[in-house]
C-alpha cells in the first residue's frame, strides 16, 4: 500500500478529509484521521517510500532505535516502543504541535510481551504503524516497527517494482527478531508477529522459525504466489512479466505449505470484498491450521487503504487486543 502521489483527485479527497478531521477539534480524532489518511491506496508490488511523514514523538510516543544489521550487512531502521502510559489530551496536543523526542524509559523492570509489526509492500513505518504502537503500548505491550531494506531510513537497496517481494526481506525480518530478543524489556517467550499483505506472509514465514513467537496476526494473507498471481493478472490487468516472484524465495515458506504444521496461535483478518487476497485464500489457510485459530471477515472491506479492514481503528484494535490477551501471557 502506498500514497497515490500526483493524483489531483486523491489530493482533493485527502485535503477535504483532513479539514473534516480538524473540524472535530479533538487531538485523538485528528491523529487517527491523519494516520488513516496516510494509509494509502492498495498496492500489490514493491513500492518503497524513503520519506517519513512524521516521527513517533508527534504522537507523544516514547521509543528508541535498535541497532539492527542483516546477515548481508544492511542497516534496518527499527523502533522499539516500550509499554507506556497513554499521554493525556493536553500532552498529545502539545506534542502534536511541538514534537520533541522524550527520554527513553520503561514502566518498570518487568519484561513485557512484545508485538513486532511488519509493513506491507509500500509506504514505511511512519504510516499506520504509529497508531498501532500508540494503542498497544498503552495496553501493556512493547511494540516494534521496522522498515524493509530500501524503505524509510533503512539501507538503500535497489528494487524492481515489478517484483511482488524479494527473498532478502526475510533476512531483514530475521535480523529484527534477533535484536528484539536481546532487549531486557522484552519477554523472550511472548512475542507476536503482525503484518498485512506482503508483511503478512513474510511474518508467517518468520514466525515459523522461532519457538519464542507464540502468536501471529495476518491482514490480507495470500495462500500462495501461484494463487495470488492468477488473481492479480485479472484484477490489475497485468501479465506475469509485471508480477515477478523471485526464483529463490523458499517455496516451503509460502502460507499454503506452512499452515499444516504452523504451531502458532493465529488470527486471520480479511476484507469481505478483498480482490487481491480474497476471503477464500484465508479460508484455505484457516482450514489447514492445526493450532488455536480465529478468523474475522470484515464486512464490506477491501484489501487495504481507507476501505480496508483497518478502516475502523477502534474496532480493529479491540479485536486484535482480545486475541493477544488470550494467546500472549
CSV table of N, CA and C in Angstrom, one decimal, residues 219-281:
chain,number,residue,atom,x,y,z
A,219,UNK,N,-3.3,-9.7,8.2
A,219,UNK,CA,-4.4,-9.0,7.5
A,219,UNK,C,-4.1,-9.1,6.0
A,220,UNK,N,-5.1,-9.7,5.3
A,220,UNK,CA,-4.9,-9.9,3.8
A,220,UNK,C,-3.8,-10.9,3.5
A,221,UNK,N,-3.9,-12.1,4.0
A,221,UNK,CA,-2.9,-13.1,3.8
A,221,UNK,C,-3.1,-13.9,2.5
A,222,UNK,N,-2.1,-14.0,1.6
A,222,UNK,CA,-2.3,-14.8,0.4
A,222,UNK,C,-2.1,-16.2,0.8
A,223,UNK,N,-2.6,-17.1,-0.1
A,223,UNK,CA,-2.4,-18.6,0.1
A,223,UNK,C,-1.1,-19.0,-0.5
A,224,UNK,N,-0.8,-18.6,-1.7
A,224,UNK,CA,0.4,-19.0,-2.4
A,224,UNK,C,0.7,-17.9,-3.5
A,225,UNK,N,1.9,-17.9,-4.0
A,225,UNK,CA,2.2,-17.0,-5.1
A,225,UNK,C,1.4,-17.3,-6.3
A,226,UNK,N,1.3,-18.6,-6.6
A,226,UNK,CA,0.5,-19.0,-7.8
A,226,UNK,C,-0.9,-18.5,-7.8
A,227,UNK,N,-1.5,-18.7,-6.6
A,227,UNK,CA,-2.9,-18.2,-6.4
A,227,UNK,C,-3.0,-16.7,-6.6
A,228,UNK,N,-2.0,-16.0,-5.9
A,228,UNK,CA,-2.0,-14.6,-5.9
A,228,UNK,C,-1.8,-14.0,-7.3
A,229,UNK,N,-0.8,-14.5,-8.1
A,229,UNK,CA,-0.5,-14.0,-9.4
A,229,UNK,C,-1.7,-14.2,-10.3
A,230,UNK,N,-2.3,-15.4,-10.3
A,230,UNK,CA,-3.5,-15.6,-11.1
A,230,UNK,C,-4.6,-14.6,-10.9
A,231,UNK,N,-4.8,-14.3,-9.6
A,231,UNK,CA,-5.9,-13.3,-9.3
A,231,UNK,C,-5.5,-11.9,-9.7
A,232,UNK,N,-4.2,-11.5,-9.5
A,232,UNK,CA,-3.7,-10.2,-9.7
A,232,UNK,C,-3.7,-9.9,-11.2
A,233,UNK,N,-3.5,-10.9,-12.1
A,233,UNK,CA,-3.5,-10.7,-13.5
A,233,UNK,C,-4.8,-10.2,-13.9
A,234,UNK,N,-5.9,-10.7,-13.3
A,234,UNK,CA,-7.2,-10.3,-13.7
A,234,UNK,C,-7.6,-8.9,-13.0
A,235,UNK,N,-7.3,-8.8,-11.7
A,235,UNK,CA,-7.6,-7.6,-11.0
A,235,UNK,C,-6.9,-6.4,-11.5
A,236,UNK,N,-5.6,-6.5,-11.7
A,236,UNK,CA,-4.7,-5.4,-12.1
A,236,UNK,C,-4.5,-5.2,-13.6
A,237,UNK,N,-5.0,-6.2,-14.3
A,237,UNK,CA,-4.9,-6.1,-15.8
A,237,UNK,C,-3.4,-6.1,-16.2
A,238,UNK,N,-2.6,-7.0,-15.5
A,238,UNK,CA,-1.2,-7.1,-15.8
A,238,UNK,C,-0.9,-8.5,-16.3
A,239,UNK,N,0.3,-8.7,-16.8
A,239,UNK,CA,0.7,-10.1,-17.1
A,239,UNK,C,1.8,-10.5,-16.2
A,240,UNK,N,2.3,-11.7,-16.3
A,240,UNK,CA,3.3,-12.2,-15.4
A,240,UNK,C,4.6,-11.5,-15.4
A,241,UNK,N,4.9,-10.8,-16.5
A,241,UNK,CA,6.2,-10.1,-16.5
A,241,UNK,C,6.1,-8.9,-15.6
A,242,UNK,N,5.0,-8.4,-15.2
A,242,UNK,CA,4.8,-7.3,-14.3
A,242,UNK,C,4.5,-7.8,-12.9
A,243,UNK,N,4.5,-9.1,-12.7
A,243,UNK,CA,4.2,-9.7,-11.3
A,243,UNK,C,5.2,-10.8,-11.1
A,244,UNK,N,6.4,-10.3,-10.8
A,244,UNK,CA,7.6,-11.3,-10.7
A,244,UNK,C,7.7,-11.8,-9.3
A,245,UNK,N,7.8,-13.1,-9.2
A,245,UNK,CA,8.1,-13.8,-8.0
A,245,UNK,C,9.5,-14.3,-8.0
A,246,UNK,N,10.3,-13.9,-7.0
A,246,UNK,CA,11.8,-14.3,-7.1
A,246,UNK,C,11.9,-15.8,-7.1
A,247,UNK,N,12.8,-16.3,-7.9
A,247,UNK,CA,13.0,-17.7,-8.0
A,247,UNK,C,13.7,-18.3,-6.8
A,248,UNK,N,14.3,-17.5,-6.0
A,248,UNK,CA,15.0,-18.0,-4.8
A,248,UNK,C,14.1,-17.9,-3.5
A,249,UNK,N,12.9,-17.5,-3.7
A,249,UNK,CA,12.0,-17.4,-2.5
A,249,UNK,C,11.7,-18.9,-2.1
A,250,UNK,N,12.0,-19.3,-0.8
A,250,UNK,CA,11.7,-20.7,-0.4
A,250,UNK,C,10.3,-21.1,-0.5
A,251,UNK,N,10.0,-22.0,-1.4
A,251,UNK,CA,8.6,-22.4,-1.6
A,251,UNK,C,7.9,-22.9,-0.4
A,252,UNK,N,8.7,-23.6,0.5
A,252,UNK,CA,8.1,-24.1,1.7
A,252,UNK,C,7.7,-23.1,2.7
A,253,UNK,N,8.1,-21.8,2.5
A,253,UNK,CA,7.7,-20.7,3.4
A,253,UNK,C,6.4,-20.0,2.9
A,254,UNK,N,5.8,-20.4,1.8
A,254,UNK,CA,4.5,-19.9,1.4
A,254,UNK,C,3.4,-20.4,2.4
A,255,UNK,N,2.5,-19.6,2.7
A,255,UNK,CA,1.4,-19.9,3.7
A,255,UNK,C,0.8,-21.3,3.5
A,256,UNK,N,0.5,-21.6,2.2
A,256,UNK,CA,-0.2,-22.9,2.0
A,256,UNK,C,0.6,-24.1,2.4
A,257,UNK,N,1.9,-24.0,2.4
A,257,UNK,CA,2.8,-25.1,2.8
A,257,UNK,C,3.2,-25.0,4.3
A,258,UNK,N,3.2,-23.8,4.8
A,258,UNK,CA,3.4,-23.6,6.3
A,258,UNK,C,2.3,-24.1,7.1
A,259,UNK,N,1.1,-23.8,6.7
A,259,UNK,CA,-0.1,-23.9,7.5
A,259,UNK,C,-0.3,-25.2,8.2
A,260,UNK,N,-0.1,-26.4,7.6
A,260,UNK,CA,-0.4,-27.7,8.3
A,260,UNK,C,0.4,-27.9,9.5
A,261,UNK,N,1.6,-27.3,9.6
A,261,UNK,CA,2.5,-27.6,10.7
A,261,UNK,C,2.7,-26.3,11.5
A,262,UNK,N,2.0,-25.2,11.3
A,262,UNK,CA,2.2,-23.9,11.9
A,262,UNK,C,1.7,-23.9,13.3
A,263,UNK,N,2.6,-23.9,14.3
A,263,UNK,CA,2.2,-24.1,15.7
A,263,UNK,C,2.1,-22.8,16.5
A,264,UNK,N,1.6,-21.8,15.8
A,264,UNK,CA,1.3,-20.5,16.5
A,264,UNK,C,-0.2,-20.2,16.5
A,265,UNK,N,-0.6,-19.6,17.6
A,265,UNK,CA,-2.0,-19.1,17.6
A,265,UNK,C,-2.1,-18.1,16.6
A,266,UNK,N,-3.2,-18.2,15.7
A,266,UNK,CA,-3.3,-17.4,14.5
A,266,UNK,C,-4.6,-16.7,14.4
A,267,UNK,N,-4.5,-15.4,14.0
A,267,UNK,CA,-5.7,-14.6,13.8
A,267,UNK,C,-5.7,-14.1,12.4
A,268,UNK,N,-6.5,-14.6,11.5
A,268,UNK,CA,-6.6,-14.2,10.1
A,268,UNK,C,-7.7,-13.1,9.9
A,269,UNK,N,-7.4,-12.0,9.3
A,269,UNK,CA,-8.3,-10.9,9.1
A,269,UNK,C,-8.3,-10.6,7.6
A,270,UNK,N,-9.5,-10.5,7.0
A,270,UNK,CA,-9.6,-10.3,5.6
A,270,UNK,C,-10.9,-9.5,5.3
A,271,UNK,N,-10.8,-8.6,4.3
A,271,UNK,CA,-11.9,-7.9,3.9
A,271,UNK,C,-12.9,-8.7,3.1
A,272,UNK,N,-14.2,-8.5,3.3
A,272,UNK,CA,-15.2,-9.3,2.6
A,272,UNK,C,-15.1,-9.1,1.1
A,273,UNK,N,-14.7,-7.9,0.6
A,273,UNK,CA,-14.6,-7.5,-0.8
A,273,UNK,C,-13.1,-7.4,-1.3
A,274,UNK,N,-12.2,-8.1,-0.6
A,274,UNK,CA,-10.8,-8.1,-0.9
A,274,UNK,C,-10.7,-8.8,-2.3
A,275,UNK,N,-10.2,-8.2,-3.3
A,275,UNK,CA,-10.0,-8.8,-4.6
A,275,UNK,C,-8.5,-9.2,-4.9
A,276,UNK,N,-7.6,-8.9,-3.9
A,276,UNK,CA,-6.2,-9.2,-4.1
A,276,UNK,C,-5.8,-10.5,-3.3
A,277,UNK,N,-6.3,-10.5,-2.1
A,277,UNK,CA,-6.2,-11.7,-1.3
A,277,UNK,C,-7.6,-12.1,-0.8
A,278,UNK,N,-8.4,-12.6,-1.7
A,278,UNK,CA,-9.8,-12.9,-1.4
A,278,UNK,C,-10.1,-13.7,-0.2
A,279,UNK,N,-11.3,-13.7,0.3
A,279,UNK,CA,-11.7,-14.4,1.5
A,279,UNK,C,-11.3,-15.9,1.4
A,280,UNK,N,-11.5,-16.5,0.2
A,280,UNK,CA,-11.2,-17.9,0.0
A,280,UNK,C,-9.8,-18.3,0.3
A,281,UNK,N,-8.9,-17.3,0.1
A,281,UNK,CA,-7.5,-17.6,0.5
A,281,UNK,C,-7.3,-17.8,2.0
